[in-house]
Coordinates of C-alpha atoms in Angstrom, one line a residue:
M17 CA -0.2 0.1 0.1
W18 CA 2.6 2.5 0.6
I19 CA 4.3 1.5 -2.5
A20 CA 1.1 2.2 -4.3
A21 CA 1.1 5.8 -2.2
A22 CA 4.2 6.5 -3.5
S23 CA 3.3 5.7 -7.0
L24 CA 0.3 8.0 -6.9
A25 CA 2.2 10.6 -5.6
A26 CA 4.3 10.5 -8.0
W27 CA 1.9 10.6 -10.6
L28 CA 0.1 13.6 -9.6
W29 CA 3.1 15.6 -9.3
L30 CA 3.9 14.6 -12.9
L31 CA 0.9 15.7 -14.1
V32 CA 1.0 19.1 -13.1
G33 CA 4.7 19.5 -11.9
Q34 CA 6.8 18.3 -15.2
G35 CA 5.8 20.8 -17.8
F36 CA 2.7 19.3 -18.6
F37 CA 5.0 17.1 -20.7
W38 CA 2.1 14.9 -21.3
R39 CA 0.0 17.5 -23.6
T40 CA 0.6 17.2 -27.2
D41 CA -0.5 20.9 -28.3
L42 CA 3.1 22.3 -29.0
R43 CA 3.3 23.1 -32.8
L44 CA 5.5 25.3 -34.7
P45 CA 5.2 28.6 -32.6
P46 CA 3.7 31.5 -34.3
R47 CA 5.2 32.4 -37.3
R48 CA 4.9 35.1 -40.3
E49 CA 6.6 35.7 -43.5
P50 CA 9.8 37.6 -43.5
E51 CA 10.3 40.7 -45.9
H52 CA 13.7 38.9 -46.8
W53 CA 14.0 34.8 -47.2
P54 CA 17.4 33.6 -45.8
S55 CA 19.8 31.3 -47.5
V56 CA 19.3 27.8 -46.4
C57 CA 21.6 24.9 -46.7
V58 CA 20.1 21.7 -46.0
V59 CA 22.6 19.0 -44.8
V60 CA 21.5 15.0 -45.0
P61 CA 24.1 12.3 -43.2
A62 CA 23.3 9.2 -44.9
R63 CA 24.7 5.6 -44.7
D64 CA 23.1 2.9 -46.2
E65 CA 19.8 4.4 -47.1
A66 CA 18.7 3.0 -50.3
E67 CA 15.4 1.7 -48.8
V68 CA 14.0 5.0 -47.7
L69 CA 15.8 7.6 -50.0
P70 CA 13.1 7.1 -52.6
T71 CA 10.0 8.1 -50.0
S72 CA 11.9 10.8 -48.3
L73 CA 14.5 12.6 -50.8
P74 CA 11.9 13.7 -53.4
P75 CA 9.7 15.8 -51.1
L76 CA 13.2 17.3 -49.8
L77 CA 13.9 18.4 -53.3
A78 CA 10.6 19.7 -54.0
Q79 CA 10.7 22.1 -50.7
D80 CA 8.5 25.5 -52.0
Y81 CA 11.0 28.1 -50.5
P82 CA 11.2 31.4 -52.1
G83 CA 14.4 31.9 -50.8
R84 CA 18.0 30.4 -52.1
A85 CA 18.0 26.9 -50.7
E86 CA 20.4 23.7 -51.9
V87 CA 20.9 20.3 -50.6
F88 CA 24.0 18.6 -49.4
L89 CA 23.5 14.4 -49.0
V90 CA 26.6 13.0 -47.1
D91 CA 26.8 9.8 -48.4
D92 CA 29.0 8.2 -45.4
G93 CA 30.9 5.0 -46.7
S94 CA 27.5 3.5 -48.0
S95 CA 27.6 0.0 -49.1
D96 CA 23.9 0.0 -50.7
G97 CA 24.6 2.6 -53.5
T98 CA 23.0 5.5 -51.2
G99 CA 24.9 8.3 -53.4
D100 CA 24.6 6.9 -56.7
L101 CA 20.6 6.5 -55.9
A102 CA 20.8 10.4 -54.4
R103 CA 21.9 11.7 -57.8
S104 CA 19.0 9.3 -60.1
L105 CA 16.6 10.7 -57.9
A106 CA 17.8 14.1 -58.2
E107 CA 18.0 13.9 -62.1
R108 CA 14.5 12.6 -62.5
A109 CA 12.8 14.9 -59.5
G110 CA 14.5 18.0 -60.2
G111 CA 13.9 20.9 -57.4
L112 CA 16.4 22.1 -55.1
P113 CA 20.5 21.8 -56.1
L114 CA 21.7 18.6 -54.7
T115 CA 25.1 18.1 -54.2
V116 CA 26.1 14.4 -53.2
T117 CA 29.6 13.8 -51.4
S118 CA 31.4 11.7 -48.8
P119 CA 33.4 12.6 -46.1
G120 CA 35.8 9.2 -45.9
E121 CA 36.3 7.5 -42.6
P122 CA 35.8 9.4 -39.2
P123 CA 38.9 10.0 -37.2
A124 CA 39.5 8.9 -33.7
G125 CA 37.1 10.9 -31.0
W126 CA 34.1 11.3 -33.9
T127 CA 31.0 9.6 -34.1
G128 CA 30.0 8.6 -37.6
K129 CA 26.9 10.5 -37.8
L130 CA 28.4 13.5 -36.8
W131 CA 31.7 13.5 -39.0
A132 CA 29.1 13.2 -41.7
V133 CA 27.4 16.2 -40.5
R134 CA 30.6 18.3 -39.9
H135 CA 31.8 17.7 -43.4
G136 CA 28.4 18.7 -44.8
M137 CA 28.5 22.0 -42.9
T138 CA 32.0 22.8 -44.1
L139 CA 30.7 22.2 -47.6
A140 CA 27.5 24.4 -46.9
R141 CA 29.6 27.5 -45.1
A142 CA 31.5 27.9 -48.2
R143 CA 27.8 29.3 -49.6
E144 CA 27.6 31.5 -46.4
P145 CA 23.7 30.3 -45.7
E146 CA 22.2 32.2 -42.9
F147 CA 20.4 29.0 -41.6
L148 CA 21.3 25.3 -41.6
L149 CA 18.6 22.5 -41.9
L150 CA 19.8 19.4 -40.2
T151 CA 17.7 16.4 -41.4
D152 CA 18.0 12.5 -41.1
A153 CA 17.5 10.5 -44.6
D154 CA 14.6 8.7 -43.4
I155 CA 12.7 12.0 -42.8
A156 CA 9.9 12.8 -45.4
H157 CA 9.2 16.9 -45.5
A158 CA 6.1 18.3 -46.5
P159 CA 6.5 20.7 -49.5
D160 CA 6.0 23.6 -47.2
S161 CA 8.4 22.4 -44.1
L162 CA 11.3 24.5 -44.9
R163 CA 9.1 27.6 -45.5
E164 CA 7.4 27.2 -42.1
L165 CA 10.5 26.7 -40.2
V166 CA 12.4 29.7 -41.7
A167 CA 9.2 31.8 -40.8
S168 CA 8.9 30.5 -37.0
A169 CA 12.4 31.2 -36.3
T170 CA 12.8 34.4 -38.0
A171 CA 9.3 35.8 -36.4
G172 CA 10.4 34.2 -32.6
G173 CA 14.1 35.3 -33.1
Y174 CA 15.0 31.5 -32.3
D175 CA 18.6 30.2 -33.3
L176 CA 17.3 26.7 -33.1
V177 CA 13.7 25.2 -34.3
S178 CA 13.2 21.7 -33.9
Q179 CA 10.4 19.1 -34.9
M180 CA 9.9 16.1 -33.5
A181 CA 9.2 13.6 -36.6
R182 CA 6.0 11.5 -36.4
L183 CA 7.8 8.2 -36.6
R184 CA 6.2 5.3 -38.4
V185 CA 3.4 3.1 -36.6
A186 CA 2.2 0.6 -38.7
S187 CA 3.5 -2.9 -37.1
V188 CA 2.0 -4.0 -33.5
W189 CA 5.6 -3.6 -31.9
E190 CA 5.7 0.2 -33.4
R191 CA 2.3 0.8 -32.0
L192 CA 3.3 -0.7 -28.8
V193 CA 6.4 1.1 -28.3
V194 CA 6.9 4.1 -30.7
P195 CA 4.1 6.5 -29.2
A196 CA 5.7 5.4 -25.6
F197 CA 9.1 6.7 -26.7
V198 CA 8.1 10.3 -27.9
Y199 CA 6.0 10.7 -24.6
F200 CA 9.0 9.6 -22.4
F201 CA 11.1 11.9 -24.4
A202 CA 8.5 14.3 -23.9
Q203 CA 8.7 13.6 -19.8
L204 CA 12.5 13.9 -19.5
Y205 CA 12.8 17.3 -21.6
P206 CA 9.6 18.6 -21.2
F207 CA 9.0 20.5 -24.5
R208 CA 7.6 23.7 -22.7
W209 CA 10.9 24.3 -20.6
I210 CA 12.6 24.2 -23.5
A211 CA 12.1 27.1 -25.2
R212 CA 12.4 29.3 -21.8
R213 CA 15.6 31.6 -22.0
G214 CA 17.7 31.3 -19.2
G215 CA 16.3 27.7 -18.6
R216 CA 18.8 24.4 -18.2
T217 CA 16.2 22.1 -19.9
A218 CA 17.7 21.6 -23.8
A219 CA 16.7 19.0 -26.0
A220 CA 16.3 18.7 -30.2
A221 CA 14.9 15.8 -32.5
G222 CA 17.9 15.1 -34.6
G223 CA 15.3 14.6 -37.7
C224 CA 14.6 17.9 -38.2
V225 CA 16.7 20.9 -36.9
L226 CA 17.0 24.1 -38.4
L227 CA 19.8 26.0 -36.8
R228 CA 21.2 29.6 -37.7
A229 CA 24.4 29.6 -39.0
D230 CA 26.1 32.1 -36.7
A231 CA 24.7 30.0 -33.5
A232 CA 26.5 27.3 -34.9
E233 CA 29.8 29.1 -35.1
R234 CA 29.3 30.1 -31.3
A235 CA 28.6 27.0 -30.0
R236 CA 31.3 25.2 -32.3
I237 CA 28.9 23.0 -33.8
P238 CA 29.8 19.8 -34.5
D239 CA 33.1 20.0 -32.9
A240 CA 32.3 20.6 -29.2
I241 CA 29.8 17.4 -29.8
R242 CA 32.1 15.5 -31.5
H243 CA 31.6 12.5 -29.2
A244 CA 27.8 12.6 -28.5
V245 CA 25.9 9.5 -28.8
I246 CA 22.9 11.2 -28.2
D247 CA 23.8 14.2 -30.9
D248 CA 20.5 16.1 -30.7
V249 CA 20.3 16.8 -27.5
A250 CA 23.8 17.4 -27.0
L251 CA 23.9 20.2 -30.4
A252 CA 20.5 21.7 -28.5
R253 CA 22.6 21.9 -25.1
A254 CA 25.6 22.9 -26.9
V255 CA 23.4 26.1 -28.6
K256 CA 21.6 27.2 -25.3
G257 CA 24.8 27.0 -23.3
A258 CA 26.0 29.7 -26.0
G259 CA 23.1 31.9 -25.5
G260 CA 20.9 30.7 -28.4
H261 CA 17.2 30.3 -27.9
I262 CA 15.8 27.1 -28.8
W263 CA 12.1 25.9 -29.8
L264 CA 11.2 22.0 -29.9
G265 CA 7.6 20.5 -30.8
L266 CA 5.8 18.2 -32.3
A267 CA 5.4 17.8 -36.1
E268 CA 2.6 17.7 -38.4
R269 CA 3.7 17.3 -41.7
V270 CA 7.1 15.8 -40.9
D271 CA 7.2 12.2 -41.0
S272 CA 10.0 9.5 -40.4
V273 CA 9.5 7.0 -43.0
R274 CA 12.0 4.1 -41.7
P275 CA 10.4 1.2 -40.5
Y276 CA 10.7 -1.1 -37.2
P277 CA 8.6 -3.9 -38.2
R278 CA 10.1 -6.1 -35.4
L279 CA 11.0 -5.8 -31.5
A280 CA 14.6 -6.4 -32.3
D281 CA 14.5 -3.1 -34.7
L282 CA 13.1 -1.1 -31.9
W283 CA 15.3 -2.5 -29.2
R284 CA 18.4 -1.6 -31.0
M285 CA 17.2 2.1 -31.6
V286 CA 16.5 2.4 -28.0
A287 CA 19.4 0.4 -26.4
R288 CA 21.9 2.1 -28.5
S289 CA 21.7 5.5 -26.4
A290 CA 19.6 4.8 -23.1
Y291 CA 22.8 4.3 -20.8
A292 CA 24.6 7.0 -22.2
Q293 CA 21.4 8.9 -21.1
L294 CA 22.5 7.7 -17.6
R295 CA 25.9 9.0 -18.1
H296 CA 27.1 5.4 -18.0
N297 CA 26.5 5.8 -14.1
P298 CA 25.7 2.3 -12.5
A299 CA 24.0 4.4 -9.6
L300 CA 21.7 6.4 -12.0
L301 CA 21.1 2.9 -13.5
V302 CA 19.6 1.3 -10.3
G303 CA 17.4 4.5 -9.5
T304 CA 16.3 4.2 -12.8
V305 CA 15.1 0.9 -12.6
A306 CA 13.5 1.1 -9.3
G307 CA 12.0 4.3 -10.3
L308 CA 10.4 2.6 -13.4
A309 CA 9.1 -0.1 -11.3
V310 CA 7.7 2.0 -8.7
V311 CA 5.9 4.6 -11.3
Y312 CA 4.8 2.3 -14.0
L313 CA 4.7 -1.3 -12.4
A314 CA 3.5 -1.0 -9.5
P315 CA 0.0 0.6 -10.1
P316 CA -1.5 -2.3 -11.8
V317 CA 0.5 -4.5 -9.3
A318 CA -0.8 -3.1 -6.5
L319 CA -4.5 -3.0 -7.9
F320 CA -4.7 -6.8 -8.9
A321 CA -2.9 -7.7 -5.6
G322 CA -4.9 -5.5 -3.8
L323 CA -7.9 -7.1 -4.9
A324 CA -6.7 -10.7 -4.7
A325 CA -5.6 -10.1 -0.8
G326 CA -8.6 -7.9 0.2
S327 CA -6.7 -4.8 0.5
A328 CA -8.9 -2.2 -0.6
G329 CA -6.3 0.4 0.4
A330 CA -3.8 -1.0 -2.0
A331 CA -6.5 -1.5 -4.7
L332 CA -7.5 2.1 -4.3
L333 CA -4.3 3.7 -4.9
G334 CA -3.0 1.5 -7.3
G335 CA -5.8 2.1 -9.5
L336 CA -5.7 5.8 -9.1
A337 CA -2.1 5.9 -9.8
W338 CA -2.8 3.7 -13.0
L339 CA -6.1 5.9 -13.9
V340 CA -3.6 9.1 -13.5
M341 CA -0.7 7.2 -15.8
T342 CA -3.3 6.0 -18.6
A343 CA -4.9 9.5 -18.9
T344 CA -1.6 11.3 -19.5
Y345 CA -1.0 8.8 -22.5
L346 CA -3.9 9.6 -24.0
P347 CA -2.7 12.6 -25.8
M348 CA 0.2 10.8 -27.5
L349 CA -2.3 7.9 -28.6
R350 CA -4.4 10.6 -30.3
Y351 CA -1.3 12.3 -32.1
Y352 CA -0.4 9.1 -33.6
R353 CA -3.7 8.3 -34.5
Q354 CA -3.9 5.4 -32.2
P355 CA -6.8 3.2 -30.3
L356 CA -7.0 4.9 -26.8
W357 CA -7.0 1.3 -25.2
L358 CA -3.3 0.9 -26.0
A359 CA -2.9 3.5 -22.6
L360 CA -3.6 0.5 -20.3
T361 CA -0.6 -1.1 -22.0
L362 CA 1.7 1.4 -20.7
P363 CA 3.0 -0.6 -17.8
A364 CA 3.8 -3.2 -20.1
T365 CA 5.9 -0.7 -22.7
A366 CA 7.4 0.9 -19.3
F367 CA 8.6 -3.0 -18.7
L368 CA 10.2 -3.3 -22.1
Y369 CA 12.2 0.1 -22.0
L370 CA 13.2 -1.3 -18.5
L371 CA 14.9 -4.2 -19.8
M372 CA 16.2 -2.2 -23.1
T373 CA 17.8 0.1 -20.3
V374 CA 19.7 -2.7 -18.5
D375 CA 20.6 -4.2 -22.2
S376 CA 22.2 -0.8 -22.9
A377 CA 24.1 -1.2 -19.7
V378 CA 25.3 -4.9 -20.3
Q379 CA 26.4 -3.9 -24.1
H380 CA 28.5 -0.7 -22.8
Y381 CA 30.5 -3.0 -20.1
R382 CA 31.0 -5.7 -22.5
G383 CA 32.9 -3.2 -24.3
R384 CA 31.1 -3.2 -27.3
G385 CA 30.8 0.7 -27.6
A386 CA 28.2 2.7 -29.4
A387 CA 27.0 2.2 -33.1
W388 CA 25.7 4.2 -36.1
K389 CA 24.8 2.1 -38.8
G390 CA 26.7 -0.7 -38.4
R391 CA 29.9 1.5 -37.7
T392 CA 31.1 1.0 -34.2
Y393 CA 33.6 3.4 -32.3
A394 CA 34.9 3.7 -28.6
R395 CA 33.8 6.5 -26.7
P396 CA 35.8 7.8 -23.7
D397 CA 33.7 7.6 -20.4
T398 CA 34.4 11.6 -19.5
A399 CA 33.4 13.2 -22.7
A400 CA 30.1 10.5 -22.4
A401 CA 29.5 11.8 -18.8
E402 CA 30.0 15.4 -19.8
E403 CA 27.8 15.5 -23.1
S404 CA 25.2 13.8 -21.3
R405 CA 24.7 16.0 -18.5
P406 CA 20.9 17.0 -18.0

C-alpha cells in the first residue's frame, strides 16, 4: 500500500509539475513570412539509406521555398548505392540543387553521424547560408516544411527550431513502443521548458533541426559535440549554453519513413543510447530501474494484488495511480492516431523500456561501444558523462 501511495504521489506531481509534458498541443510557434527570405543549406547525413531515399528525398528537393536553398547529402561509406541513387532521384525529380559528397572514414574521437554532418556543414558554409537545416535521410518533409520552419525561426528570434518527426506506427510493435518513446522523451525534456530563456532544459530532435549558421559557429557545432551518442540533445545543449534561444515541438507534416517492423529493431534503437542518457553511471541505472518499477509497474500490481488479498487501500491507490498514468498517455495516442485502449498497456511498455535500458548497460560493459549504421566506435567515458549531463 505504501508503494502504491508513493506511485500515486509521483503521478500527481508528474501531472502538474513536469512542464505538462503529456500535452501534445505544442506545434510550430507563431510565424509570419519575412520580408527577406534567408538562404538555407540542408545537410543530410546518409549511410546505407537506399531503402528510404525514394520516399524521403524527392519531397525534400521539392520544397516550396522562396529564398535560396540547396541540399548536401553526405554519403557516409554506404554499401548499398545510396549516393548514386540520390543523384538519380535528383535528376528525375528536379527541384533544389543537390550535391552528393563523401567524407571518408571518421578520425578517432568522432561518431560516424557527426563526422558526416561536419563534412556537410563545411561545404555548406562556403555558400554563406543564414540557416542550416540538419535532417536525417529517413525524414519526409511536406512541401512547405522548410518555409514554415524559417518563418517560425525568424518571427520568434530562435537560433534553433526543431520538430519531433512523427515516427512510423504500422506494425504491432511500432504501435506499442513508438508513441511511448516520444512520451518518455517529453517526460525527460518537457517541451515547454526547452523554450525558456535561461532555463537548463535543452533538447532537439535530430531528424529536423533548423539552426542559424552564426549560432552554430558560436556553439562550435559540431566539433564541440563530436563524441556525443545522443547528438541531438548535445547539439541543443551546446546552442543554448552559448546563449541561443531554442524551441522543440511535435511535427504535423514531417514524418519518419523508417520502418521498425520487429521488436529487435526498436530494441536496438532504444538500447543504443539509453545508458549514455544515464551518463554510464551504475547508480543512476539502479535508480532508474527502481523509479520505473515504482512509477509504472507498481500501480497495476497494487491494484490486482490488493483485490486478490482483500486490501482495499492498496487496490484503490494502485487503481488511481494507473488511472492518472493512463490519462496522461491518451493525448500521445491521439496524436499518433492509435486506439485509446493502448493506454492500458503503458506499464507493459515501460517494462520493455526497463529491459532495454538494462541491456544498454550490459552492452556497454561488454565493451561493444556505441554504433551508427553498423559502424562501432570507442568513446571516452569522461566525454560521455559530460555530454549527457542534463
